[in-house]
Coordinates of C-alpha atoms in Angstrom, one line a residue:
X1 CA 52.0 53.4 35.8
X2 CA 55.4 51.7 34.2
X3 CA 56.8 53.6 30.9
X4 CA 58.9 52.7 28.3
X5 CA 62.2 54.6 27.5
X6 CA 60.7 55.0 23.9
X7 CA 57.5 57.2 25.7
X8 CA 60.4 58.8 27.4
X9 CA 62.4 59.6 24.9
X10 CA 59.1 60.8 23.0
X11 CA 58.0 62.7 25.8
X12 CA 61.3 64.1 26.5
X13 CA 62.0 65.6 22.9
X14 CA 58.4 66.9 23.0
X15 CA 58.6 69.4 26.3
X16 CA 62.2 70.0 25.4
X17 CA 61.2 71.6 22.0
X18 CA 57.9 73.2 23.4
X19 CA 60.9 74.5 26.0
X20 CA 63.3 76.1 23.8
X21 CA 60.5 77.4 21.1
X22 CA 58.8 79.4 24.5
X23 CA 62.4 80.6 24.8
X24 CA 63.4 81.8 21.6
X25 CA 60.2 83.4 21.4
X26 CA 61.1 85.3 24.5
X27 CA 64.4 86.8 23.1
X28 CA 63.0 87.1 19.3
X29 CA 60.0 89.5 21.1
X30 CA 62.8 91.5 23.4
X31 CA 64.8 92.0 20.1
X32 CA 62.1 93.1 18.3
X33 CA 61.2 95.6 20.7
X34 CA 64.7 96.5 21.0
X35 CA 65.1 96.1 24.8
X36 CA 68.5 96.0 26.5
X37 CA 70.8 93.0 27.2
X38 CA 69.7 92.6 30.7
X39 CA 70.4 89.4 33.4
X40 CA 67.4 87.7 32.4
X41 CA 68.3 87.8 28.6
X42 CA 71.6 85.8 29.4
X43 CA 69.6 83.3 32.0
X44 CA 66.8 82.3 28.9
X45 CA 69.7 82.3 26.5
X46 CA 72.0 80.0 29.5
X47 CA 68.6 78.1 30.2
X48 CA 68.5 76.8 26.2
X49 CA 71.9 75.7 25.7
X50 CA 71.6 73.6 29.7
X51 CA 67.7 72.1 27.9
X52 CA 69.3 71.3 25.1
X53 CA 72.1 69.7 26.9
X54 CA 69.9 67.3 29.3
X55 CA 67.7 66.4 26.1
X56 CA 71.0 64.9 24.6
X57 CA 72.2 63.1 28.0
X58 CA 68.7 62.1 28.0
X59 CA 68.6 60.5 25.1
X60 CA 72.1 57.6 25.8
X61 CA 71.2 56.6 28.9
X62 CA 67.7 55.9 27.9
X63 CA 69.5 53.7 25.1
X64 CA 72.3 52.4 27.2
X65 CA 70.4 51.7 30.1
X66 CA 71.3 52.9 34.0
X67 CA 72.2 50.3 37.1
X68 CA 68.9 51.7 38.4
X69 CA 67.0 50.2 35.2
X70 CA 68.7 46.8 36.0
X71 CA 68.0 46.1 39.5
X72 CA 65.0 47.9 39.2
X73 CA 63.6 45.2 36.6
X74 CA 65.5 41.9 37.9
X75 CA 68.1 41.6 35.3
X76 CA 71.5 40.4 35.0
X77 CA 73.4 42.4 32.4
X78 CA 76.0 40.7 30.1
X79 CA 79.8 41.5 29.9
X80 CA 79.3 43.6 27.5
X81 CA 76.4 45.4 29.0
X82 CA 78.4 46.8 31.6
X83 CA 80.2 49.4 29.8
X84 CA 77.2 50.7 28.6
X85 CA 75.1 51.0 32.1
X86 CA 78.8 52.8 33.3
X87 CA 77.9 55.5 30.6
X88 CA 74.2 55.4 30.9
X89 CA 74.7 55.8 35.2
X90 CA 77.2 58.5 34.4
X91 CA 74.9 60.5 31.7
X92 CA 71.9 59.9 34.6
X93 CA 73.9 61.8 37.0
X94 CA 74.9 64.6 34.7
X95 CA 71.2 64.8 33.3
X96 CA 70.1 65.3 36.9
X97 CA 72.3 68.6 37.2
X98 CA 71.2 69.5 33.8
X99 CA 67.5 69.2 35.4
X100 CA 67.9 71.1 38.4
X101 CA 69.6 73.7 36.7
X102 CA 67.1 74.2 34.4
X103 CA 64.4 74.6 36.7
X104 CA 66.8 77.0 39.2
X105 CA 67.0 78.9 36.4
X106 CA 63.4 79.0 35.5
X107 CA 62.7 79.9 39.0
X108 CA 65.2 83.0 38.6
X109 CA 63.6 85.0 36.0
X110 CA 60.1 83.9 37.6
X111 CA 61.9 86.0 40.4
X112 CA 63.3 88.7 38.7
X113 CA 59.7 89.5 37.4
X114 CA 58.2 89.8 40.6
X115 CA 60.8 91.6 42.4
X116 CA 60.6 94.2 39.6
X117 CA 56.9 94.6 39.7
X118 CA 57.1 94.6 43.2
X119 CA 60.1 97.2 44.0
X120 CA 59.7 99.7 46.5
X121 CA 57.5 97.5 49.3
X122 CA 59.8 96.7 52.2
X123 CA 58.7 93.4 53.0
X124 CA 58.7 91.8 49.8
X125 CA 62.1 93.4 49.0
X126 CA 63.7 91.4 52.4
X127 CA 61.3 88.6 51.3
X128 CA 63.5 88.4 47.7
X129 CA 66.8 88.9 49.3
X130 CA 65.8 85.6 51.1
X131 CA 64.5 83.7 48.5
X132 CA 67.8 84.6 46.3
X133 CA 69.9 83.3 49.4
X134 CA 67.4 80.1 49.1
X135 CA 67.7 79.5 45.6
X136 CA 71.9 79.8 45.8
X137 CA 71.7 77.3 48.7
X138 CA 68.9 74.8 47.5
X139 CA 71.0 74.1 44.2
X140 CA 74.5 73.7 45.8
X141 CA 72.2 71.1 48.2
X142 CA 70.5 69.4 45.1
X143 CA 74.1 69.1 43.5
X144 CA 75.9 67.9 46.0
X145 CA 73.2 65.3 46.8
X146 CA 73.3 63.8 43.3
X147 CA 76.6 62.9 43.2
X148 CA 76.9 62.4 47.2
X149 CA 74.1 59.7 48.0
X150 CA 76.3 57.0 46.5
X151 CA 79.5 56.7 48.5
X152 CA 82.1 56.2 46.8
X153 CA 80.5 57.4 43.5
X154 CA 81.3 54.0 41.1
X155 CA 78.1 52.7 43.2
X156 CA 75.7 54.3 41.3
X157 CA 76.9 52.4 38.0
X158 CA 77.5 48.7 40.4
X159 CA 75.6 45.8 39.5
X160 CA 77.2 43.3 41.3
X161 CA 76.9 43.3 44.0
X162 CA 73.9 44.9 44.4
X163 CA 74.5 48.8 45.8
X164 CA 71.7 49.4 47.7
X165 CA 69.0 51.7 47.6
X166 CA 71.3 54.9 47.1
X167 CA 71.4 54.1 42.9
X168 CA 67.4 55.1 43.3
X169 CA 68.3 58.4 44.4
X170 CA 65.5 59.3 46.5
X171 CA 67.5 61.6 48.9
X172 CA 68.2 63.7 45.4
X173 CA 64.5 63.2 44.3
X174 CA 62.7 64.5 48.0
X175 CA 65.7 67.3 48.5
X176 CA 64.7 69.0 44.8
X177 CA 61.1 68.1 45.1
X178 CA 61.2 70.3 48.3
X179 CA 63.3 72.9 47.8
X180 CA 61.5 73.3 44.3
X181 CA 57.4 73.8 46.2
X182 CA 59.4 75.6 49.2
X183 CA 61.2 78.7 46.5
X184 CA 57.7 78.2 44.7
X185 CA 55.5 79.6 47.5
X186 CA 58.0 82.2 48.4
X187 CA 57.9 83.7 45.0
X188 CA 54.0 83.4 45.3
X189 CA 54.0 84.9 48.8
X190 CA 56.2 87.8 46.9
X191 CA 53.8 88.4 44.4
X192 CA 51.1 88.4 46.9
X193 CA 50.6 92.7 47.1
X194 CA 49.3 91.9 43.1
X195 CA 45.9 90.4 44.2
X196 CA 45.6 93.2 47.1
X197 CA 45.8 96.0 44.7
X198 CA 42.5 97.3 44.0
X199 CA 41.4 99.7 40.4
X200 CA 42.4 97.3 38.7
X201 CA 40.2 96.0 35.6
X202 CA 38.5 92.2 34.7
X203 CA 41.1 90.9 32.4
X204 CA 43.8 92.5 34.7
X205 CA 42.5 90.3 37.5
X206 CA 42.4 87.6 35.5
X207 CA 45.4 87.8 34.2
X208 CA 46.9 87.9 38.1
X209 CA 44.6 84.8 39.1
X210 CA 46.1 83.2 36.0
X211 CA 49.6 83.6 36.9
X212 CA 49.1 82.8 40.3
X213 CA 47.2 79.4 38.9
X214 CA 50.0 78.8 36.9
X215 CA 52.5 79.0 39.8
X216 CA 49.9 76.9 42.4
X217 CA 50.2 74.3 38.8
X218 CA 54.2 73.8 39.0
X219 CA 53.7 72.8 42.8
X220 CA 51.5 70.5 42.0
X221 CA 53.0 68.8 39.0
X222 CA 56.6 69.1 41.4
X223 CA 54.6 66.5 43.9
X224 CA 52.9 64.2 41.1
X225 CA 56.1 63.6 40.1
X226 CA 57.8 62.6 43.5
X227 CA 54.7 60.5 44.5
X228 CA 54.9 58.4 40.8
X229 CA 58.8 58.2 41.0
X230 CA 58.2 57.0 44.4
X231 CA 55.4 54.4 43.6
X232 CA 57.3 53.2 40.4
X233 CA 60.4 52.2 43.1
X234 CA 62.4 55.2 40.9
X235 CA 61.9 53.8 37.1
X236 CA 64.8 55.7 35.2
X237 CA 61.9 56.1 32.3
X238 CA 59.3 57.1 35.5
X239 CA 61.7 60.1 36.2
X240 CA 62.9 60.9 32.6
X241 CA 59.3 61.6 31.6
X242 CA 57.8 63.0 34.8
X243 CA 61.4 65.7 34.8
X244 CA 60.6 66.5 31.6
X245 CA 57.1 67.6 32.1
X246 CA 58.2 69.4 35.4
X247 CA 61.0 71.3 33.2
X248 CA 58.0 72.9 30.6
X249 CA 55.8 73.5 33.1
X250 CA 58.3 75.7 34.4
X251 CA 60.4 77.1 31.6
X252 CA 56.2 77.8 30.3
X253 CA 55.3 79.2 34.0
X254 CA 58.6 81.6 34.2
X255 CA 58.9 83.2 30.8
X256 CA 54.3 83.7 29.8
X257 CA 54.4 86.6 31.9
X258 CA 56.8 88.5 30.1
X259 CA 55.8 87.2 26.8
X260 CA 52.4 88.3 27.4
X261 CA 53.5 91.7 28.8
X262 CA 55.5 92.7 26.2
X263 CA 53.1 91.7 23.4
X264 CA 50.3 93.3 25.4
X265 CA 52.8 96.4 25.5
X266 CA 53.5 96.3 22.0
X267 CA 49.6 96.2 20.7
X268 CA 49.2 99.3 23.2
X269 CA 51.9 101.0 21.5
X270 CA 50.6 99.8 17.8
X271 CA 47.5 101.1 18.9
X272 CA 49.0 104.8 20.3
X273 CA 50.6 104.8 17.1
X274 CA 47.0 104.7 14.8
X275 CA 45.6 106.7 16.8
X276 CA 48.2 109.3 16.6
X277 CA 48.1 109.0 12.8
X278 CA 44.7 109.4 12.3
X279 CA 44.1 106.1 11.4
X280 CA 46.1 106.6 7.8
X281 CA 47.6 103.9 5.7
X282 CA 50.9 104.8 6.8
X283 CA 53.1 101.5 8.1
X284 CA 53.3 101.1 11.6
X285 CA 57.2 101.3 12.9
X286 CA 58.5 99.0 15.7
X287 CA 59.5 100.3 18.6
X288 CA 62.4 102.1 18.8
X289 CA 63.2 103.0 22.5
X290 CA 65.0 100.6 24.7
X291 CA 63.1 101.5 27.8
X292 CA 61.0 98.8 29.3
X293 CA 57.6 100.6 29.3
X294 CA 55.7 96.9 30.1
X295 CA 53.3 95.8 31.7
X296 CA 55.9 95.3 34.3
X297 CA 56.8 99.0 34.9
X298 CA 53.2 100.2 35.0
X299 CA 52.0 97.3 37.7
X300 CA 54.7 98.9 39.4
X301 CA 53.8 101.8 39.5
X302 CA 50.6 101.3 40.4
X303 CA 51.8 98.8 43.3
X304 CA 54.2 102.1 44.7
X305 CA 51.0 104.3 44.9
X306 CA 48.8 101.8 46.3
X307 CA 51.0 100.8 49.2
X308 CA 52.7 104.4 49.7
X309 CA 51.1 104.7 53.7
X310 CA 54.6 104.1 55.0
X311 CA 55.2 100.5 53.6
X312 CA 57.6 102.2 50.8
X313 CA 60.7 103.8 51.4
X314 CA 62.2 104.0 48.0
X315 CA 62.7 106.5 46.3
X316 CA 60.2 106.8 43.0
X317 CA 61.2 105.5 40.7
X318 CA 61.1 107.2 36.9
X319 CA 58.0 107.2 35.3
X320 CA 57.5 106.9 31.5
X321 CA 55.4 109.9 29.7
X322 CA 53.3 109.8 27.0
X323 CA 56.0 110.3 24.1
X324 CA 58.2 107.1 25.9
X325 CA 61.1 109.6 27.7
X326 CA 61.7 108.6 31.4
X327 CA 61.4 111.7 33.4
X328 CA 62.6 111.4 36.9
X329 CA 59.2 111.6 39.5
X330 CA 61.3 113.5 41.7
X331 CA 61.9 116.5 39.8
X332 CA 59.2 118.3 41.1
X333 CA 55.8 117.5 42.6
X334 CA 53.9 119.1 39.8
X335 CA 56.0 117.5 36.8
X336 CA 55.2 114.2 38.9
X337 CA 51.7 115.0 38.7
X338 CA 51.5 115.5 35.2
X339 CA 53.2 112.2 34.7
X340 CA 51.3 110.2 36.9
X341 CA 48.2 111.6 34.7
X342 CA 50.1 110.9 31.3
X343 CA 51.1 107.0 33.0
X344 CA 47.0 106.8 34.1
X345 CA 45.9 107.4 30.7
X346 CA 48.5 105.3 28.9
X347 CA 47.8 102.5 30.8
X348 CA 44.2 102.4 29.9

């Protein structure tokens, strides 16, 4: 199916907003609960400024037009056209970077999540020093193929004569298709101990089925979009709307868990907080601690005592009592005992 660069454009402004407003919402939630300025709050704050960057590179070239757009529909530009498909041809290539970083950097906090929750077992601690190394080397190889497939570079905005097939990037389209499913399944295979863990409630295996949909979704929405871009001969407006798609689906994929966590964390803490009043009309205070007592830190300690017959050799980490302190599990096997209990019944 042929689009317009009008249902581009549309479509593009559309996942870009849904983008940045799943975004903000991230770092207005971690500054209301007053967590810390940790790497992931400077990769969704980096991730907005690069989405709002391709949105406006997006925007010219679909109005100027690319070489692509010209051989791919037959026509012979004017004189005066040509300056314009230069620009539109350059904005293309830088849009492209703006895309793969974007979803690099989606797929960065999706793994910072998962290598927090899953801390302390061996495997999926080597399996995460991997897929870093595979991230850092799948982006230098997506880069360098976008502005390497057209040799020497002034190719990709040539008309006449005609370049060849390089202007339809497909080596650029099938090298970030790939490395995009490939990093995907790794960080699913990393989050795998979740779905093993047993005591776990309903909605707690839901919500891990969910978030395993979710990730099985991006694959799949990563290969409709090579196979249309493929079958369209590499439309500009074909890749436009199909990247813009892939880049919610993954900014949404990345950043739900965390949402969700902390607002689930939050209503438990509202709900400590009644309870501990006696259900009076006094206001409800935020939360004033910086420590991250998510969902995050409790799957992971469950995750440490379900696998601790020899697959962990970390040390424990600190577990967080009843009153929000972090106590340190080592200090002695009975005050680890106590907080274990205090963690069992908080989590509940």
């Amino acid at each position: 199916m042929a689009y317009n660069s009008t249902e581009a454009e549309h479509v593009g402004y559309a996942c870009a907003a849904l983008s940045i407003f799943i975004l903000l919402s991230r770092i207005v939630i971690s500054r209301w609960r007053h967590e810390p300025f940790d790497l992931s709050f400077y990769l969704v704050l980096l991730s907005m400024l690069v989405i709002v960057g391709r949105i406006v590179a997006n925007n010219f070239y679909l109005q100027f037009g690319t070489a692509n757009d010209i051989l791919h529909n037959g026509i012979t530009p004017s004189h005066d056209d040509e300056y314009r498909l230069k620009i539109g041809s350059i904005l293309v290539l830088i849009a492209r970077v703006l895309l793969s970083a974007a979803l690099w950097l989606q797929i960065c906090l999706l793994l910072l999540f998962y290598s927090r929750i899953t801390s302390g077992i061996v495997w999926a601690a080597r399996l995460t020093t991997i897929t870093w190394v595979t991230v850092g080397a799948t982006f230098v190889a997506v880069v360098l193929a976008t502005f390497l497939e057209c040799r020497p570079i002034d190719l990709y905005w040539q008309v006449d004569p005609d370049p060849g097939q390089c202007v339809r990037a497909y080596v650029q389209l099938l090298i970030l298709g790939v490395s995009n499913v490939i990093i995907d399944v790794l960080v699913l295979v990393i989050a795998y101990p979740l779905i093993c863990l047993r005591k776990r409630s309903l909605s707690q295996y839901i919500s891990l089925y969910t978030l395993f949909a979710l990730g099985t979704f991006c694959i799949v929405v990563t290969i409709i979009r090579v196979v249309l871009v493929f079958n369209e001969n590499s439309s500009q407006t074909t890749r436009s709307l199909w990247a813009s798609v892939q880049m919610f689906v993954s900014c949404f994929v990345a950043n739900a868990p965390t949402i969700y966590g902390s607002l689930r964390v939050a209503r438990r803490q509202r709900s400590g907080h009644r309870s501990a009043a006696g259900y009076t009309n006094e206001p409800l205070s935020r939360p004033s601690h910086v420590e991250r007592d998510s969902w995050m830190k409790m799957d992971e300690e469950i995750a440490l005592a379900m696998t601790g017959r020899g697959s962990v050799t970390a040390p424990s980490p600190a577990v967080i009592s009843h009153d929000d302190h972090i106590v340190p599990a080592s200090r002695s096997s009975h005050a680890s005992h106590s907080q274990h209990s205090s963690f069992t019944s908080y989590a509940r």
